[in-house]
Amino acid sequence: MQYGMYQEIMDQPISLRRTIDSEKEHIEEISEKFRKFDKIFLIGCGSSISTCYTIRDVIKSISSIEIDVQTGYEFVEHQYLENNSNMGLIVTSQSGETSDTLEALRKAKKYGIKTVSITNMSDSSMAKEADESIITQCGEEKAILGTKTYITQLFSLYAIFFNMIKTERAQQILKQLYDVPNLIENLLITTEDDNKKLAEKHKDVNLFYCMGGGVNFGLAYKLAMTMFMEGSLKHACPVYAGEFRHGLIERVEEGVTVVFLKSGDDYDKVTLRAIDFCENLGVNSIIFDLKDYSNIDVLLTPFALIIPLEWFIYHLSIFNGEDPGSTRHIGKVRY
């Protein structure tokens, strides 16, 4: 039996291609405007804020562009602003109606800050009220954890920021970025079976620690917060790899499960130390490593790792008698 989330996973390449066809030139125009700002705020929640964390950590490793990631609530309640500041704001939301994110957009506009929304709904409040709006071309998405809307939001943020950076490496990454739909198409076919087996092996685990450093923290956050907890109804906790030695180091022992995200970049130094420490204790370590899936630039790691992770969560839910992507208490707009 296939659940609704299955088709949404499979829709990711076409959703990306449609978004590229529809928004490529628009994204380049936005990028040119935003590269002049002293500071750029990125606002979201759930899967959307995880894309913000990812692009922030990617960009700070190769550029001095100042990016500040906040939830809508924190921006509205605690962010000091001045009129005529040389700043921009990008809000990310699948529905375009997320209440605190929408309030952040409205606050920014009151102070004359240039605003952009990235949303899947062209008739949403954010799309209408932002100065400019990027519309991801995903069609309807029902799975609460976000699959095709996640990947198209992440793509849009990468395209905006990498168009700002004129270094040779940044331009090479930009070229690889536009080939991501082909990469994902291949991974959808080649990674399901192995991760179905992995899910069956770990179906009785009730708590997953999700660890990533640098480019991988945003994905670790999404994995814990929306994929394990919302998607498969498992307890989970995201952990910065650099903070393993505080807190989690005292919790790991035989029988504890830690999911590690690796990309092979310099940030993996602390991840590798944590892996070695855990393996010496007999910890149940699950490792998703970029080299097992692609040879793309390490800064594009989330685009490769998200597919095997989605298959893992999809089948983990089924093995536990759950409908992947269904909800008990939350929805795309409510709360």
Coordinates of C-alpha atoms in Angstrom, one line a residue:
M1 CA 0.0 0.0 0.0
Q2 CA 1.2 3.5 -0.9
Y3 CA 0.2 6.4 1.3
G4 CA -0.3 10.0 0.1
M5 CA 3.2 11.1 1.2
Y6 CA 4.7 8.6 -1.3
Q7 CA 3.6 10.6 -4.3
E8 CA 4.7 13.8 -2.7
I9 CA 8.2 12.4 -2.3
M10 CA 8.2 11.3 -5.9
D11 CA 6.9 14.7 -7.1
Q12 CA 10.1 16.5 -5.9
P13 CA 12.0 16.5 -9.3
I14 CA 9.0 17.9 -11.3
S15 CA 8.3 20.4 -8.5
L16 CA 11.8 21.7 -8.7
R17 CA 11.8 21.8 -12.5
R18 CA 8.6 23.7 -12.6
T19 CA 9.8 26.2 -10.0
I20 CA 13.1 26.7 -11.9
D21 CA 11.1 27.3 -15.2
S22 CA 8.7 29.7 -13.4
E23 CA 11.0 31.6 -11.0
K24 CA 14.6 31.5 -12.2
E25 CA 14.8 35.0 -13.7
H26 CA 12.7 36.4 -10.8
I27 CA 15.1 34.9 -8.3
E28 CA 18.0 36.4 -10.1
E29 CA 16.4 39.9 -9.9
I30 CA 15.7 39.5 -6.2
S31 CA 19.3 38.4 -5.6
E32 CA 20.6 41.5 -7.3
K33 CA 18.4 43.7 -5.1
F34 CA 19.2 41.9 -1.9
R35 CA 23.0 41.7 -2.4
K36 CA 23.1 45.5 -1.6
F37 CA 21.7 45.0 2.0
D38 CA 23.8 45.1 5.1
K39 CA 21.7 42.5 6.8
I40 CA 19.1 39.9 5.7
F41 CA 16.5 38.4 8.0
L42 CA 15.2 34.9 7.3
I43 CA 11.9 34.0 9.0
G44 CA 10.1 30.7 9.2
C45 CA 8.9 27.8 11.3
G46 CA 9.1 24.0 11.2
S47 CA 10.5 22.8 7.9
S48 CA 10.6 26.3 6.6
I49 CA 13.0 27.6 9.3
S50 CA 15.2 24.5 8.8
T51 CA 15.8 25.8 5.3
C52 CA 16.8 29.2 6.8
Y53 CA 19.2 27.5 9.2
T54 CA 20.8 25.6 6.3
I55 CA 21.4 28.5 4.0
R56 CA 22.6 30.7 6.8
D57 CA 25.3 28.1 7.8
V58 CA 26.2 27.5 4.1
I59 CA 26.6 31.1 3.3
K60 CA 28.6 32.1 6.4
S61 CA 31.2 29.5 5.4
I62 CA 32.0 31.2 2.1
S63 CA 30.8 34.8 2.4
S64 CA 30.5 37.8 4.7
I65 CA 26.8 38.3 4.0
E66 CA 25.1 38.8 7.3
I67 CA 22.1 36.5 7.7
D68 CA 19.9 36.5 10.9
V69 CA 17.5 33.6 11.3
Q70 CA 14.5 33.9 13.6
T71 CA 11.1 32.6 14.2
G72 CA 8.3 35.0 13.4
Y73 CA 7.4 35.3 17.1
E74 CA 11.0 36.3 18.1
F75 CA 11.2 38.8 15.3
V76 CA 7.9 40.4 16.2
E77 CA 8.4 40.5 19.9
H78 CA 12.1 41.0 20.4
Q79 CA 13.7 42.5 17.3
Y80 CA 14.6 46.2 17.4
L81 CA 14.2 47.9 14.1
E82 CA 14.8 51.4 12.7
N83 CA 13.2 53.1 9.8
N84 CA 15.2 53.3 6.6
S85 CA 17.6 50.6 7.7
N86 CA 19.5 49.0 4.8
M87 CA 18.1 45.5 5.5
G88 CA 15.9 42.9 3.7
L89 CA 13.6 40.2 5.0
I90 CA 12.6 36.8 3.5
V91 CA 9.8 34.8 4.9
T92 CA 9.3 31.2 4.1
S93 CA 6.0 29.3 4.5
Q94 CA 4.3 26.5 2.6
S95 CA 0.9 27.9 3.2
G96 CA 1.8 31.6 3.2
E97 CA -0.5 31.9 6.2
T98 CA 1.6 30.9 9.2
S99 CA 0.4 33.5 11.7
D100 CA 3.7 34.5 13.4
T101 CA 5.6 34.5 10.2
L102 CA 3.0 36.7 8.6
E103 CA 3.2 39.1 11.5
A104 CA 6.9 39.3 11.0
L105 CA 6.4 40.3 7.4
R106 CA 4.0 43.0 8.4
K107 CA 6.3 44.4 11.1
A108 CA 9.1 44.6 8.5
K109 CA 6.9 46.5 6.1
K110 CA 6.0 49.0 8.7
Y111 CA 9.7 49.9 9.0
G112 CA 10.3 50.1 5.2
I113 CA 12.2 46.9 5.0
K114 CA 12.3 45.2 1.6
T115 CA 10.3 41.9 1.9
V116 CA 10.2 38.7 -0.1
S117 CA 8.0 35.7 0.5
I118 CA 8.7 32.1 -0.6
T119 CA 5.5 30.2 -0.5
N120 CA 3.6 27.5 -2.3
M121 CA 0.3 29.4 -2.5
S122 CA 0.0 32.3 -4.9
D123 CA -3.2 33.6 -3.4
S124 CA -1.9 33.5 0.2
S125 CA -1.6 36.6 2.5
M126 CA 2.3 36.5 2.3
A127 CA 2.3 36.3 -1.5
K128 CA 0.0 39.2 -1.7
E129 CA 1.6 41.4 1.0
A130 CA 5.3 40.9 0.4
D131 CA 7.0 43.3 -1.9
E132 CA 7.9 40.3 -4.1
S133 CA 6.9 36.6 -3.9
I134 CA 8.5 33.5 -5.2
I135 CA 5.9 30.8 -5.8
T136 CA 7.1 27.2 -5.5
Q137 CA 5.4 25.1 -8.1
C138 CA 4.5 22.0 -6.0
G139 CA 0.8 21.7 -6.3
E140 CA -1.0 20.6 -3.1
E141 CA 1.0 19.1 -0.3
K142 CA -0.7 17.3 2.5
A143 CA 2.2 15.6 4.4
I144 CA 2.9 17.7 7.5
L145 CA 6.6 17.1 7.5
G146 CA 7.1 18.8 4.1
T147 CA 8.8 17.1 1.2
K148 CA 8.4 18.9 -2.2
T149 CA 7.7 22.3 -0.5
Y150 CA 10.9 21.8 1.6
I151 CA 13.1 21.0 -1.4
T152 CA 11.8 23.9 -3.5
Q153 CA 12.1 26.4 -0.6
L154 CA 15.6 25.3 0.0
F155 CA 16.4 25.6 -3.7
S156 CA 15.0 29.1 -3.8
L157 CA 17.1 30.3 -0.9
Y158 CA 20.3 28.7 -2.4
A159 CA 19.6 30.3 -5.7
I160 CA 19.0 33.8 -4.2
F161 CA 22.2 33.7 -2.1
F162 CA 24.5 32.0 -4.5
N163 CA 23.6 34.5 -7.2
M164 CA 24.9 37.2 -4.9
I165 CA 28.3 35.6 -4.6
K166 CA 30.7 36.0 -7.6
T167 CA 33.5 33.7 -6.5
E168 CA 34.5 30.8 -8.8
R169 CA 33.4 28.2 -6.2
A170 CA 30.0 29.9 -5.7
Q171 CA 29.3 29.9 -9.4
Q172 CA 30.3 26.2 -9.7
I173 CA 27.9 25.4 -6.9
L174 CA 25.2 27.4 -8.6
K175 CA 25.7 25.3 -11.8
Q176 CA 25.4 22.1 -9.7
L177 CA 22.3 23.5 -8.0
Y178 CA 20.4 23.6 -11.3
D179 CA 21.2 19.9 -11.8
V180 CA 19.7 18.9 -8.4
P181 CA 16.4 17.7 -10.0
N182 CA 18.4 15.0 -11.9
L183 CA 20.3 14.0 -8.7
I184 CA 17.0 13.7 -6.8
E185 CA 15.4 11.7 -9.5
N186 CA 18.2 9.2 -9.3
L187 CA 18.2 9.0 -5.5
L188 CA 14.5 8.4 -5.4
I189 CA 15.0 5.2 -7.3
T190 CA 18.2 4.0 -5.7
T191 CA 17.8 4.7 -2.0
E192 CA 14.3 3.5 -1.1
D193 CA 15.0 -0.2 -0.6
D194 CA 18.0 0.3 1.7
N195 CA 16.2 2.8 3.9
K196 CA 13.1 0.6 4.1
K197 CA 15.4 -2.1 5.6
L198 CA 17.0 0.5 7.9
A199 CA 13.5 1.6 9.0
E200 CA 12.5 -2.0 9.8
K201 CA 15.6 -2.5 11.8
H202 CA 15.0 0.6 13.9
K203 CA 11.2 0.5 14.1
D204 CA 11.2 -0.1 17.9
V205 CA 13.5 2.8 18.7
N206 CA 11.5 5.5 20.5
L207 CA 14.1 8.3 20.8
F208 CA 16.5 9.5 18.1
Y209 CA 19.2 12.1 18.6
C210 CA 19.9 13.9 15.3
M211 CA 23.4 15.4 14.9
G212 CA 24.8 17.7 12.2
G213 CA 27.4 20.4 12.0
G214 CA 27.7 23.4 9.7
V215 CA 25.7 22.8 6.5
N216 CA 24.0 19.8 8.2
F217 CA 22.5 21.3 11.3
G218 CA 19.4 22.7 9.5
L219 CA 18.7 19.2 8.1
A220 CA 19.3 17.7 11.5
Y221 CA 16.8 20.2 12.9
K222 CA 14.2 19.3 10.3
L223 CA 14.9 15.5 10.8
A224 CA 14.1 15.8 14.5
M225 CA 11.4 18.4 14.6
T226 CA 9.2 17.6 11.6
M227 CA 10.3 14.2 10.2
F228 CA 10.7 12.1 13.4
M229 CA 8.3 13.9 15.7
E230 CA 5.6 15.0 13.3
G231 CA 6.0 12.5 10.5
S232 CA 6.6 9.2 12.4
L233 CA 5.6 10.3 15.9
K234 CA 8.9 9.4 17.4
H235 CA 10.7 11.4 20.1
A236 CA 13.7 13.2 18.7
C237 CA 16.2 15.9 19.5
P238 CA 18.4 18.0 17.2
V239 CA 22.0 18.5 18.3
Y240 CA 24.8 20.7 17.0
A241 CA 27.8 18.4 16.4
G242 CA 30.0 20.9 18.1
E243 CA 27.9 20.7 21.3
F244 CA 28.0 16.9 21.6
R245 CA 30.5 17.2 24.5
H246 CA 27.8 19.2 26.4
G247 CA 24.8 17.2 27.5
L248 CA 24.5 14.4 25.0
I249 CA 28.0 13.0 25.8
E250 CA 26.6 12.2 29.3
R251 CA 23.5 10.5 27.8
V252 CA 25.0 8.2 25.2
E253 CA 25.4 4.6 26.1
E254 CA 24.6 1.2 24.7
G255 CA 21.1 1.2 23.4
V256 CA 20.9 4.9 22.7
T257 CA 20.3 5.9 19.0
V258 CA 22.1 8.8 17.3
V259 CA 21.6 9.7 13.7
F260 CA 24.7 11.4 12.2
L261 CA 24.7 13.6 9.1
K262 CA 28.1 13.8 7.3
S263 CA 29.2 15.8 4.3
G264 CA 33.0 15.4 4.3
D265 CA 33.8 19.0 4.9
D266 CA 35.7 20.6 7.8
Y267 CA 32.7 20.6 10.0
D268 CA 32.9 16.8 10.1
K269 CA 35.9 16.9 12.4
V270 CA 33.7 17.2 15.5
T271 CA 31.2 14.8 14.0
L272 CA 33.8 12.2 13.4
R273 CA 35.0 12.5 17.0
A274 CA 31.4 12.1 18.2
I275 CA 31.0 9.0 16.0
D276 CA 34.1 7.4 17.3
F277 CA 33.1 8.1 20.9
C278 CA 29.7 6.6 20.4
E279 CA 30.9 3.5 18.6
N280 CA 33.4 2.8 21.5
L281 CA 30.4 2.8 23.8
G282 CA 28.3 0.6 21.7
V283 CA 25.8 3.4 20.8
N284 CA 23.4 2.6 18.0
S285 CA 24.8 4.9 15.4
I286 CA 23.0 5.6 12.1
I287 CA 25.2 7.5 9.6
F288 CA 24.0 9.3 6.5
D289 CA 27.1 10.2 4.6
L290 CA 27.1 12.4 1.4
K291 CA 29.8 10.2 -0.3
D292 CA 27.4 7.3 -0.3
Y293 CA 24.9 9.2 -2.5
S294 CA 26.7 11.9 -4.6
N295 CA 29.9 13.7 -5.3
I296 CA 28.4 17.2 -5.4
D297 CA 30.0 20.0 -3.5
V298 CA 29.7 19.5 0.2
L299 CA 27.7 22.7 0.6
L300 CA 24.9 21.1 -1.3
T301 CA 24.8 18.1 1.1
P302 CA 21.1 18.5 2.2
F303 CA 19.8 18.1 -1.3
A304 CA 21.4 14.6 -1.4
L305 CA 20.7 13.4 2.2
I306 CA 17.1 14.5 2.3
I307 CA 15.9 11.7 -0.1
P308 CA 17.2 8.7 1.9
L309 CA 16.0 10.4 5.1
E310 CA 12.5 10.8 3.6
W311 CA 12.4 7.1 2.7
F312 CA 13.6 6.2 6.1
I313 CA 10.9 8.2 7.8
Y314 CA 8.2 7.1 5.4
H315 CA 8.8 3.4 6.0
L316 CA 9.5 3.9 9.7
S317 CA 6.0 5.3 10.1
I318 CA 4.4 2.4 8.2
F319 CA 6.3 -0.2 10.3
N320 CA 4.8 1.5 13.4
G321 CA 1.3 1.5 12.0
E322 CA 1.2 5.2 11.2
D323 CA 0.1 7.0 8.0
P324 CA 3.2 8.9 7.0
G325 CA 2.6 12.7 7.0
S326 CA -0.7 12.5 8.8
T327 CA -1.3 14.7 11.9
R328 CA -3.0 14.5 15.2
H329 CA -2.9 18.1 16.5
I330 CA -1.4 20.4 13.9
G331 CA -2.0 21.4 10.3
K332 CA -0.4 23.5 7.6
V333 CA -2.1 26.7 8.8
R334 CA -3.8 26.1 12.2
Y335 CA -1.7 27.4 15.2

